[in-house]
PDB file of C-alpha atoms in Angstrom:
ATOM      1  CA  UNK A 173       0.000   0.000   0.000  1.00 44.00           C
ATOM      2  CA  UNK A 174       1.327   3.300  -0.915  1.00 52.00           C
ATOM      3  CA  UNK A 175       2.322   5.715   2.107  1.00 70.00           C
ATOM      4  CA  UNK A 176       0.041   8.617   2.348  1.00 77.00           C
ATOM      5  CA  UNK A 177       1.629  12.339   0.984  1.00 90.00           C
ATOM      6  CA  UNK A 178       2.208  14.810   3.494  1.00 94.00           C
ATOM      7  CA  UNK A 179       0.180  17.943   2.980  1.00 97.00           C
ATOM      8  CA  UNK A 180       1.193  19.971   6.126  1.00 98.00           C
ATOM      9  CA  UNK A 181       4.566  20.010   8.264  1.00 98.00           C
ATOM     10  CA  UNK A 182       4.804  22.623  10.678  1.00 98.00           C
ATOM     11  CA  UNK A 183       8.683  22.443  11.302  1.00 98.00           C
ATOM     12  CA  UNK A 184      10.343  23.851  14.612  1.00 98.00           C
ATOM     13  CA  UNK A 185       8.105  26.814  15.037  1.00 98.00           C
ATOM     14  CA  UNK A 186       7.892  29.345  17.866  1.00 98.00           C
ATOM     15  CA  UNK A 187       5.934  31.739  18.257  1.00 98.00           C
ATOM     16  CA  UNK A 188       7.517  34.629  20.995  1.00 97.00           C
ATOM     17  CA  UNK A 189       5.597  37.744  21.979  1.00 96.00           C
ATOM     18  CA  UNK A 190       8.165  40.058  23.884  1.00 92.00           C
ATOM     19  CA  UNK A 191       8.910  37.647  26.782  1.00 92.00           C
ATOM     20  CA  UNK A 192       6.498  35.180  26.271  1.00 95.00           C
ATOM     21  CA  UNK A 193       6.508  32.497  24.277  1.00 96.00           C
ATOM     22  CA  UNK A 194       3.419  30.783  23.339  1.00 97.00           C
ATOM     23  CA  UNK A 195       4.400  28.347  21.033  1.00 98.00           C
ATOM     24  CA  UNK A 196       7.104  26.445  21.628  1.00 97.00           C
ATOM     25  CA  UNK A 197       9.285  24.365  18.936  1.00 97.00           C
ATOM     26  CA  UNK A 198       6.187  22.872  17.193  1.00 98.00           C
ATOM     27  CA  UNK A 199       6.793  20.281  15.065  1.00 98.00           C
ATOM     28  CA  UNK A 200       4.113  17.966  13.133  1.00 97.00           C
ATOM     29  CA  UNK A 201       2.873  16.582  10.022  1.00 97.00           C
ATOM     30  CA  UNK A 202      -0.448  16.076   8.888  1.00 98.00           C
ATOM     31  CA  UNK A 203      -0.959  13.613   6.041  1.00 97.00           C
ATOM     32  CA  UNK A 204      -3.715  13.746   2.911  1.00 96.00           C
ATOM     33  CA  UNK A 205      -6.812  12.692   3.430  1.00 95.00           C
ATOM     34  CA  UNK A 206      -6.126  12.503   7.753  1.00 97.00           C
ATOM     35  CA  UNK A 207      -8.202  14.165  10.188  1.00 97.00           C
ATOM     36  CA  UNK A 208      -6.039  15.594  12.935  1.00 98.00           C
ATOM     37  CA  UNK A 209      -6.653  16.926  16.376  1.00 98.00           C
ATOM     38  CA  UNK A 210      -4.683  19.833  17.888  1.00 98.00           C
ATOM     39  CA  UNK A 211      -5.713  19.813  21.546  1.00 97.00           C
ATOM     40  CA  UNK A 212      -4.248  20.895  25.191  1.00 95.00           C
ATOM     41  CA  UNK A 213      -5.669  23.043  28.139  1.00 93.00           C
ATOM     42  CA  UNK A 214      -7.100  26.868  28.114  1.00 91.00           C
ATOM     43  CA  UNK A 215      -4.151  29.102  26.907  1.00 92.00           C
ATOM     44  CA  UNK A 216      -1.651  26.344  25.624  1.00 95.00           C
ATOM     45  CA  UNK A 217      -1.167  27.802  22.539  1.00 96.00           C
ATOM     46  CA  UNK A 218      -2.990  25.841  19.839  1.00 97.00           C
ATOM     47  CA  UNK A 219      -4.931  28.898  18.179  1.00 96.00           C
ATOM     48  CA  UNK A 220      -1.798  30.562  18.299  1.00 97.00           C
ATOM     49  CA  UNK A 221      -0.236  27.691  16.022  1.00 97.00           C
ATOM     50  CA  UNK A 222      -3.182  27.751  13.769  1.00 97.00           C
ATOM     51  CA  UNK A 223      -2.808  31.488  13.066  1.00 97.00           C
ATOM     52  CA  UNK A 224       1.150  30.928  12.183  1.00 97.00           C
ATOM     53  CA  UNK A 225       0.066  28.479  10.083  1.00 97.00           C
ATOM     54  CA  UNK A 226      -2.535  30.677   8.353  1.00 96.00           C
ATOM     55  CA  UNK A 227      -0.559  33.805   8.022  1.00 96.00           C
ATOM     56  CA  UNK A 228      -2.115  35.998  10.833  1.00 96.00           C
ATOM     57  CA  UNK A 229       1.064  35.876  12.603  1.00 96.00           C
ATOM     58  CA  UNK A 230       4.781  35.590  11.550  1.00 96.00           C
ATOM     59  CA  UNK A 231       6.674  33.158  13.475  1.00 97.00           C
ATOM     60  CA  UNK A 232       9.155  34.108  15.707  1.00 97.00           C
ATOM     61  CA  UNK A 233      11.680  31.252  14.265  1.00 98.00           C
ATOM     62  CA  UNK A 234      10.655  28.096  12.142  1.00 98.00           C
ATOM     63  CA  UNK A 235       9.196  26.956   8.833  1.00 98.00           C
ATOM     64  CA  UNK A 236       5.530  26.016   7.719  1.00 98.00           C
ATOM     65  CA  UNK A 237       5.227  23.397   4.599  1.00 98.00           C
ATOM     66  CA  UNK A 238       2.131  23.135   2.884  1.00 98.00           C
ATOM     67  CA  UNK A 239       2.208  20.458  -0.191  1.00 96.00           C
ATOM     68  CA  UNK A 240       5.629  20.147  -0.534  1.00 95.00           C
ATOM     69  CA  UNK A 241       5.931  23.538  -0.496  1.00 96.00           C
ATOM     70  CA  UNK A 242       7.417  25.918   2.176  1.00 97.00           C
ATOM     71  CA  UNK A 243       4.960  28.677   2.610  1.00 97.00           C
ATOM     72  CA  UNK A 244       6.015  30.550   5.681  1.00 97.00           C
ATOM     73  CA  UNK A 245       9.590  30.640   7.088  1.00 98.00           C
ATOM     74  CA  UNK A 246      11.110  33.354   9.638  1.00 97.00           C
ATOM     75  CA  UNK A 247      14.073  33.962  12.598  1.00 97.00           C
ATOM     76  CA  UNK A 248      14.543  35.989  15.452  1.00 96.00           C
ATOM     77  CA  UNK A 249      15.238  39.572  13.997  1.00 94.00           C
ATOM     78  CA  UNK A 250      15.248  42.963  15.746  1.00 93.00           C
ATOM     79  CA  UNK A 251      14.877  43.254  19.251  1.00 92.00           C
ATOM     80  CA  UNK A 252      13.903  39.358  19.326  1.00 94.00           C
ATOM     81  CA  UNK A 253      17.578  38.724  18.564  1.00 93.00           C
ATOM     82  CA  UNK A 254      17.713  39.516  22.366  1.00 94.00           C
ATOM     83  CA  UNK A 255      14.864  38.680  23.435  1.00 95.00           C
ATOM     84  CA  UNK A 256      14.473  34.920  21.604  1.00 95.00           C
ATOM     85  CA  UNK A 257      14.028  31.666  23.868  1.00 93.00           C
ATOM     86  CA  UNK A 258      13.578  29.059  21.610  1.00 91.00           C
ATOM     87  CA  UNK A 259      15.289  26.098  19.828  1.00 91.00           C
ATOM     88  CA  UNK A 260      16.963  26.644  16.801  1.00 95.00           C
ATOM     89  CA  UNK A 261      18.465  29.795  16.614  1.00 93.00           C
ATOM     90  CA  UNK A 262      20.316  30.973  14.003  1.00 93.00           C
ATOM     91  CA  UNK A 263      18.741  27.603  11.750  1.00 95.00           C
ATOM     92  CA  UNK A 264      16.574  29.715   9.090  1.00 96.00           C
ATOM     93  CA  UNK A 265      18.010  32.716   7.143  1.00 94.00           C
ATOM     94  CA  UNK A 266      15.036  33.706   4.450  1.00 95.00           C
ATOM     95  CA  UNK A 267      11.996  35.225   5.634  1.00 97.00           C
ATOM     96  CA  UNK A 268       8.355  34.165   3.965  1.00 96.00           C
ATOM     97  CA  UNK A 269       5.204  35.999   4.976  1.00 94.00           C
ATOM     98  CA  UNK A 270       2.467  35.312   3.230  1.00 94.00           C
ATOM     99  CA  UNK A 271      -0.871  36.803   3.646  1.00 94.00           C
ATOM    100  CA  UNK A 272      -3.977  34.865   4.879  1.00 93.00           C
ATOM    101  CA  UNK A 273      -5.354  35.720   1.781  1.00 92.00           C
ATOM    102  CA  UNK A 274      -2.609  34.193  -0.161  1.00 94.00           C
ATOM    103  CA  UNK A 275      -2.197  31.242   2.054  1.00 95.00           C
ATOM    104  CA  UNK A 276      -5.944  30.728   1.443  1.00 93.00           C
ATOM    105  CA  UNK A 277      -5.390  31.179  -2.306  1.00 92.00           C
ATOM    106  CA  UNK A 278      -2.573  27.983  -1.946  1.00 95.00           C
ATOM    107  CA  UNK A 279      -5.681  25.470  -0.626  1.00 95.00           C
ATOM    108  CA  UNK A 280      -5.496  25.993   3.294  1.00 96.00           C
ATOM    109  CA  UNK A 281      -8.877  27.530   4.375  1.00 95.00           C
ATOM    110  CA  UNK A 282     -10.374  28.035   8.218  1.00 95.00           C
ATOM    111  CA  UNK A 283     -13.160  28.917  10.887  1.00 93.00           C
ATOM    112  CA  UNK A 284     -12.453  30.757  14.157  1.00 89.00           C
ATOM    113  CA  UNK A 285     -13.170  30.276  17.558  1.00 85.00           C
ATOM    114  CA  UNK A 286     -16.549  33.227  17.451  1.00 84.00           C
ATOM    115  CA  UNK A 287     -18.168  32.663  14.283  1.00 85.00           C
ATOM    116  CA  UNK A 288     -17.508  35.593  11.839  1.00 85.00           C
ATOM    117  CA  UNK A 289     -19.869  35.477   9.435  1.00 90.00           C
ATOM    118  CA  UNK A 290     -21.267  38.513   7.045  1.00 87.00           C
ATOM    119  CA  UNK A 291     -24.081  39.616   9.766  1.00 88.00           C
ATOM    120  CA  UNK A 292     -26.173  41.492   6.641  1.00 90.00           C
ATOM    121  CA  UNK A 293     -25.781  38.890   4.266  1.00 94.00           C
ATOM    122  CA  UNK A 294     -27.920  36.134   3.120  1.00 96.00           C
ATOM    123  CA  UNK A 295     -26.710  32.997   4.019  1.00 96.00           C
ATOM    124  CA  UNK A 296     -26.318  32.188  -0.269  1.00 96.00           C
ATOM    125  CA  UNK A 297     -24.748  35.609  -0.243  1.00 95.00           C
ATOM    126  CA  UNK A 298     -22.151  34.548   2.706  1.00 94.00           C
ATOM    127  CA  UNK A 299     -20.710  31.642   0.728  1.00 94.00           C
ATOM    128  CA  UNK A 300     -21.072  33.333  -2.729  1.00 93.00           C
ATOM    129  CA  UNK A 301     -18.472  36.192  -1.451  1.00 90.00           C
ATOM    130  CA  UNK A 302     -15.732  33.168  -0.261  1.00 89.00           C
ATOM    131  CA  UNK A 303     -16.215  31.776  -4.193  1.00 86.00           C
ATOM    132  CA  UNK A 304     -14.684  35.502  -5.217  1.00 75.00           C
ATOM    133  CA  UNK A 305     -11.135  34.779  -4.544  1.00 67.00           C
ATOM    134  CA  UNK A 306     -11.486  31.982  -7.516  1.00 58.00           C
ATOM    135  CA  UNK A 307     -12.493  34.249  -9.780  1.00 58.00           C
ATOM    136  CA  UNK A 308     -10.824  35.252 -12.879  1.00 56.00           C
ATOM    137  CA  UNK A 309     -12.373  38.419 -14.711  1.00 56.00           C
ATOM    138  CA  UNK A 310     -11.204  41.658 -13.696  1.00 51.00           C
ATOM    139  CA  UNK A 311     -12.104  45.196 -13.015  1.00 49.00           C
ATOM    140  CA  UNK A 312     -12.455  45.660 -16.636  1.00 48.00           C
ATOM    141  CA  UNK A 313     -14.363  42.580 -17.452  1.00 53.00           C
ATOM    142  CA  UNK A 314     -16.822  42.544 -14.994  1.00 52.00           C
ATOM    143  CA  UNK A 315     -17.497  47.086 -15.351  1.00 53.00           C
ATOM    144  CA  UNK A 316     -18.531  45.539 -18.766  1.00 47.00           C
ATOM    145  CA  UNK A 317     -20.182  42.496 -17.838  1.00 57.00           C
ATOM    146  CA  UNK A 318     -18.004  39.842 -19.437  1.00 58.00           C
ATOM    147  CA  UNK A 319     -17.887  37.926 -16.378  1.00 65.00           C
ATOM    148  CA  UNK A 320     -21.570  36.683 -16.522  1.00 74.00           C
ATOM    149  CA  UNK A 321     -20.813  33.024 -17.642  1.00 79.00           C
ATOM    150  CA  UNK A 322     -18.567  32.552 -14.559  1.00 75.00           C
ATOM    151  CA  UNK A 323     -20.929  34.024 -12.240  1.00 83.00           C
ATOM    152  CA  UNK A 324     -23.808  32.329 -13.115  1.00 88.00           C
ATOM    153  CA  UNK A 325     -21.076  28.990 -13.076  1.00 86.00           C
ATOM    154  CA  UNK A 326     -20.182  30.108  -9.450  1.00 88.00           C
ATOM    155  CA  UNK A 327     -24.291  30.741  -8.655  1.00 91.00           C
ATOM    156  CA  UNK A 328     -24.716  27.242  -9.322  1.00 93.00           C
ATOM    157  CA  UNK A 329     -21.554  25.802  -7.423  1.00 93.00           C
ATOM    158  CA  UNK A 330     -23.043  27.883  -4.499  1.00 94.00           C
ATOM    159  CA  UNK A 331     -26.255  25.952  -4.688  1.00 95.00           C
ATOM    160  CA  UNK A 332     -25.064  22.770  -4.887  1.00 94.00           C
ATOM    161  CA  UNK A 333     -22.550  23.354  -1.900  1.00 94.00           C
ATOM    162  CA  UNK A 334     -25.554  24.224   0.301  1.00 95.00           C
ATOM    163  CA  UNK A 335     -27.351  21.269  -0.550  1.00 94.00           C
ATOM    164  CA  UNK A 336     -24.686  19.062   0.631  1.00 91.00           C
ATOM    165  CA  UNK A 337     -24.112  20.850   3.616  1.00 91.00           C
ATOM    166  CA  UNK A 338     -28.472  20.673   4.336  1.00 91.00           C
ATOM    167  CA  UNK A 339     -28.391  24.671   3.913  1.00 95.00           C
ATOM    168  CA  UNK A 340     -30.737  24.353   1.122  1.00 95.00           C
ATOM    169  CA  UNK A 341     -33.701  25.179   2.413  1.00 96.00           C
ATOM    170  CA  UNK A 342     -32.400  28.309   4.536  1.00 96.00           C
ATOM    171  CA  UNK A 343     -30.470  30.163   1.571  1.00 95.00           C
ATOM    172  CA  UNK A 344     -32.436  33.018   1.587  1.00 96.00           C
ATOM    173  CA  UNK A 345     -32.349  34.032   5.347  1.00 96.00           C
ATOM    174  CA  UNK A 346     -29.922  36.031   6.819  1.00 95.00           C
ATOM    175  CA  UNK A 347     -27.027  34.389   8.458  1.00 94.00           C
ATOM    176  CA  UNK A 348     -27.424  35.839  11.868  1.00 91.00           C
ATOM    177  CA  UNK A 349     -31.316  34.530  11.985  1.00 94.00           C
ATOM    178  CA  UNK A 350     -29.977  30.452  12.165  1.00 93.00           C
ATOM    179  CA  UNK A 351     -29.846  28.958  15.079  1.00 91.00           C
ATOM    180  CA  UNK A 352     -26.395  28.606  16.314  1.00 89.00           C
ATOM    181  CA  UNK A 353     -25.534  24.918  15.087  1.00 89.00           C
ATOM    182  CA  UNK A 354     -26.263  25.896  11.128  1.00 92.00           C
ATOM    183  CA  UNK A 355     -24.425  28.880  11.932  1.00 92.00           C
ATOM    184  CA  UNK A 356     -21.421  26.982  12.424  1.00 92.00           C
ATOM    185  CA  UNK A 357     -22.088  24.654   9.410  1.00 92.00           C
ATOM    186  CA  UNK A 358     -22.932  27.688   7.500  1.00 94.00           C
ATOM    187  CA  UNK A 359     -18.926  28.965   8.671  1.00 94.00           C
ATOM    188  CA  UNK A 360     -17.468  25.637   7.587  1.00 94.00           C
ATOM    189  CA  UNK A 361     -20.063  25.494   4.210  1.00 94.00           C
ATOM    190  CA  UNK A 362     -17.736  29.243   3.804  1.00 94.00           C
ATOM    191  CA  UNK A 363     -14.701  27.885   4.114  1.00 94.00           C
ATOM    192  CA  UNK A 364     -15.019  24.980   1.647  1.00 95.00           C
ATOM    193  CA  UNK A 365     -16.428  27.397  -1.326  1.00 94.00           C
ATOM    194  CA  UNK A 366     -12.669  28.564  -1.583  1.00 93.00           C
ATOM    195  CA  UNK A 367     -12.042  24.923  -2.669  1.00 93.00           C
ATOM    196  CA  UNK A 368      -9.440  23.879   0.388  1.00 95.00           C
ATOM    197  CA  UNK A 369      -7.019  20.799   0.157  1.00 96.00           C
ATOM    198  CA  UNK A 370      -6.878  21.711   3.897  1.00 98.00           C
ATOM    199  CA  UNK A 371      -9.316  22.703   6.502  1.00 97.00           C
ATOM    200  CA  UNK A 372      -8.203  23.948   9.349  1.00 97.00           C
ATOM    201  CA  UNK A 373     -11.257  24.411  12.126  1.00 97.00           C
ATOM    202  CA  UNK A 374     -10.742  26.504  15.037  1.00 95.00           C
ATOM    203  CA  UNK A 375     -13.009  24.749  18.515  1.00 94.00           C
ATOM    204  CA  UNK A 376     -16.228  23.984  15.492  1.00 93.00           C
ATOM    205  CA  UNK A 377     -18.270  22.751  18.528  1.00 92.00           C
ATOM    206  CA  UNK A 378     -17.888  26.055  20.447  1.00 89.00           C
ATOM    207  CA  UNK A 379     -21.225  26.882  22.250  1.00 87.00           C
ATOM    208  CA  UNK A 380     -22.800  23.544  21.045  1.00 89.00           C
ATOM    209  CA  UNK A 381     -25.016  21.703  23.093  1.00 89.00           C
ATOM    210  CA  UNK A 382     -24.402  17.584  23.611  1.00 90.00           C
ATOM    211  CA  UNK A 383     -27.318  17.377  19.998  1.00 91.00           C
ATOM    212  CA  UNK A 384     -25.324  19.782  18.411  1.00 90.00           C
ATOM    213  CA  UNK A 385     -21.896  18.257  19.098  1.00 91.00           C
ATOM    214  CA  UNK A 386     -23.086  14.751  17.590  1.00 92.00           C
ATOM    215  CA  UNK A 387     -24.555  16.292  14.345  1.00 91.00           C
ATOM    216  CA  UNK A 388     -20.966  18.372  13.703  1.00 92.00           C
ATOM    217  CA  UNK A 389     -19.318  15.039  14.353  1.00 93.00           C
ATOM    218  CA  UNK A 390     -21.250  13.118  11.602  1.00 94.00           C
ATOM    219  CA  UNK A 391     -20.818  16.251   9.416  1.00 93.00           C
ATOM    220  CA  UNK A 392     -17.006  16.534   9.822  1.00 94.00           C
ATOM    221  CA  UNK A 393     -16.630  13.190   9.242  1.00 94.00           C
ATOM    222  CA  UNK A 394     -19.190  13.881   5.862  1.00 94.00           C
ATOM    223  CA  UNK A 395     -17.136  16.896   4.655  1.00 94.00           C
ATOM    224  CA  UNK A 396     -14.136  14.689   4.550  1.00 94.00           C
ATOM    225  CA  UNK A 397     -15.859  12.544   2.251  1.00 93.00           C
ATOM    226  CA  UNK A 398     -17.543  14.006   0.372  1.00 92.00           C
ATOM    227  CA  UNK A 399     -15.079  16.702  -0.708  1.00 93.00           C
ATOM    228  CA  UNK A 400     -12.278  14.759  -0.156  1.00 93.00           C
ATOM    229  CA  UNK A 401     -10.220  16.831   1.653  1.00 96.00           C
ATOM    230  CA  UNK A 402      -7.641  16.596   4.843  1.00 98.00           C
ATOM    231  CA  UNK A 403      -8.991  18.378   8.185  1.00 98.00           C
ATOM    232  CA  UNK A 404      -7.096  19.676  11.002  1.00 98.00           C
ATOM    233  CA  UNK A 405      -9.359  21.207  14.184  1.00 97.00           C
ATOM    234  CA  UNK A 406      -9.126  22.795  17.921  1.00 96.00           C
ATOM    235  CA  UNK A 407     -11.644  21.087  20.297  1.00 94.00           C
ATOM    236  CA  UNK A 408     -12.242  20.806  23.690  1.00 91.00           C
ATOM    237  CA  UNK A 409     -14.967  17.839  23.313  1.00 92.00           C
ATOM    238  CA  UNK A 410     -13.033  15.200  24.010  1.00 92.00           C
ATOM    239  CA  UNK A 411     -15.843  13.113  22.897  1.00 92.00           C
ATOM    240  CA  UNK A 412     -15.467  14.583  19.437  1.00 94.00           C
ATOM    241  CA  UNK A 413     -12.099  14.363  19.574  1.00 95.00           C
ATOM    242  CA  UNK A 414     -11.526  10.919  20.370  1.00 95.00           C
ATOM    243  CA  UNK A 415     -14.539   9.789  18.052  1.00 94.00           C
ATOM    244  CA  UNK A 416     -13.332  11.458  14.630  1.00 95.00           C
ATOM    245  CA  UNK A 417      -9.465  11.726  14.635  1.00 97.00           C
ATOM    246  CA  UNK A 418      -6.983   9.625  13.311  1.00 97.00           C
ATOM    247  CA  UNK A 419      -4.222  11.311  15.330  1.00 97.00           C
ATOM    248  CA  UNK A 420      -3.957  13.841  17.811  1.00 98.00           C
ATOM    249  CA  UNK A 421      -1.120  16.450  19.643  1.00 98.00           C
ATOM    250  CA  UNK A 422      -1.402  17.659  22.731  1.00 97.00           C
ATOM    251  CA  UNK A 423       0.239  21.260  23.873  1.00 97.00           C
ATOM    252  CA  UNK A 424       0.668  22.472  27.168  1.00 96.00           C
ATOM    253  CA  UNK A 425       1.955  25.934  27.865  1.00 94.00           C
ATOM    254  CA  UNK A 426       3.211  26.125  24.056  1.00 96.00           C
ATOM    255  CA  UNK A 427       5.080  22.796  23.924  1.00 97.00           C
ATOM    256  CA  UNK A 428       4.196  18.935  21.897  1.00 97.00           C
ATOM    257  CA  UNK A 429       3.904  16.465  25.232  1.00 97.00           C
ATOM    258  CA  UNK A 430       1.852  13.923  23.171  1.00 97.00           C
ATOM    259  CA  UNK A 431       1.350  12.605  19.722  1.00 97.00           C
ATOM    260  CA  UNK A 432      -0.682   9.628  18.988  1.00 97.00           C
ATOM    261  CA  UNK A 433      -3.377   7.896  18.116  1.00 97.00           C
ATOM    262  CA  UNK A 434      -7.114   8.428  20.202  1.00 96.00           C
ATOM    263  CA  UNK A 435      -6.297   5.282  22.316  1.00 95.00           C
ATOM    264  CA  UNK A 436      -3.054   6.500  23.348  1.00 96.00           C
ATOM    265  CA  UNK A 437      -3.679   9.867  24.157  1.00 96.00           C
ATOM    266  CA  UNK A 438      -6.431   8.637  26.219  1.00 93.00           C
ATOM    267  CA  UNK A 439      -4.412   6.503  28.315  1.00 92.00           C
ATOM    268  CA  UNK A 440      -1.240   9.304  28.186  1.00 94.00           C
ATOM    269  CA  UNK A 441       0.078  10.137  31.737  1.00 93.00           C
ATOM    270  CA  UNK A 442       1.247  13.472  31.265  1.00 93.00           C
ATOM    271  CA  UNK A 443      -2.042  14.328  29.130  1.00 93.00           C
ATOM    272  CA  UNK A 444      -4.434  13.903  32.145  1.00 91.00           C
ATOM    273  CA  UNK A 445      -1.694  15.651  34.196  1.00 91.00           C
ATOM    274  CA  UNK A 446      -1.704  19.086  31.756  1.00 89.00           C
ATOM    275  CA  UNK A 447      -6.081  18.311  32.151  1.00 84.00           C
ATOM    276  CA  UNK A 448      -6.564  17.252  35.336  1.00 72.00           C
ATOM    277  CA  UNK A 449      -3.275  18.297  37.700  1.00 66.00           C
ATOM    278  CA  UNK A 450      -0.435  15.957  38.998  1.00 55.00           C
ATOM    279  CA  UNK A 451      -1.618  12.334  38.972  1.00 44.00           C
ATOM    280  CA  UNK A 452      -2.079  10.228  41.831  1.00 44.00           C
ATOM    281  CA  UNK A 453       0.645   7.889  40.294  1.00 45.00           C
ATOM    282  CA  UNK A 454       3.018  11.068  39.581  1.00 42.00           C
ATOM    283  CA  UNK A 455       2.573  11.938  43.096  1.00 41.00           C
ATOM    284  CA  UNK A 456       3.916   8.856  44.527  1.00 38.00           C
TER     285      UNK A 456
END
């Protein structure tokens, strides 16, 4: 059987704000078609790694690959010359800092923790916008109108996206007037109109009730099929967690502790230490 190609290595990366340093000499690898949990306590820096990855934040030090390709790459420069904690120093010389726009444009697209969707739009009109980026008339072609063939293609791919998220029959409504669990499908439904080889999803069962939580779970595991595409997420539903991933890291205070399969991290010692406090067996 042939091994699976790696679509995402995060390589050495930390992340350093003044004194602080909030991620700490990441490293992993996510493989195609994988869906991969990033989880650790409040404040251990996973949403921090997510927006390195994305291109909301320049790392302090490390490289990110994305399809063979390395996307973002940076080193201590400045005053964090001085001020730089990490591994690695002196390791990377280029600097790459793509925009989340242009990282998006690659095949990486994501949700965030509070759902940020267009609050005066419909909800076709929410995931019409995200289908813009793929579009390619210009200013002069569309002041004259000779971008109606792709618009009306891009109508259509709209459409059919909502009916295989089940946003069909709510296209029309505002986005703000769904209740809170289509909100967040609506986010994700967003997301994969910019046609993503990677989804990244930022805590996607946020607010959810236990209902809510099992229907995302089904429809993660849906979106993966369907659309064939690789998934890495936040969560704090352990349930979810352990029920949908093929792998999982754990951070605590910035650093890896754990990578493994559900079963293992389950059963991890220093996991349910960074969850739960020194263990009974750590304290004898």
């Amino acid at each position: 059987m042939s091994e699976k190609k790696n679509i995402l290595r995060v390589e050495n990366v930390t992340m350093q704000f003044g004194g602080v340093v909030a991620v700490d000499n990441l490293n992993m690898e996510i493989n195609e078609g994988e869906i991969v949990a990033l989880i650790g306590p409040n404040g251990a820096g996973k949403t921090t790694a997510f927006n390195v990855i994305t291109g909301v934040y320049a790392p302090s030090n490390g490289r990110v690959w994305f399809d063979g390709e390395c996307i973002v790459e940076n080193h201590p420069q400045g005053k964090m010359k001085k001020l730089y904690k990490g591994e690695h120093n002196g390791e990377y010389t280029h600097v790459k800092e793509p925009t989340p726009d242009r990282i998006t444009a690659l095949g990486m697209a994501r949700t965030f923790q509070n759902i940020r969707l267009w609050k005066s739009m419909t909800v076709f009109d929410n995931v019409l916008i995200a289908k813009h980026m793929r579009r390619s008339s210009n200013v002069f072609s569309a002041t004259f109108r000779g971008n109606l063939k792709e618009e009306a293609a891009q109508r259509r791919e709209v459409a059919e996206l909502l009916e295989l998220v089940g946003l069909s029959d709510v296209k029309d409504e505002l986005s703000t007037s769904l209740p809170y669990g289509k909100q967040r499908r609506l986010e994700i439904a967003r997301a994969l109109a910019t046609h993503p080889k990677l989804l990244l999803l930022d805590e996607p069962a946020a607010g959810m009730n236990p209902q809510e939580t099992l229907e995302l779970t089904e429809f993660i595991g849906q979106i993966r099929e369907k659309f064939q595409i690789t998934i890495l997420l936040i969560e704090h539903h352990m349930d979810l967690v352990m029920d949908i991933s093929d792998r999982i890291y754990v951070l605590d205070f910035g650093k890896l502790i754990a990578h493994g399969v559900p079963e293992e991290i389950q059963n991890n010692e220093r996991v349910i230490d960074a969850y739960l406090g020194v263990s009974d067996d750590a304290e004898d």
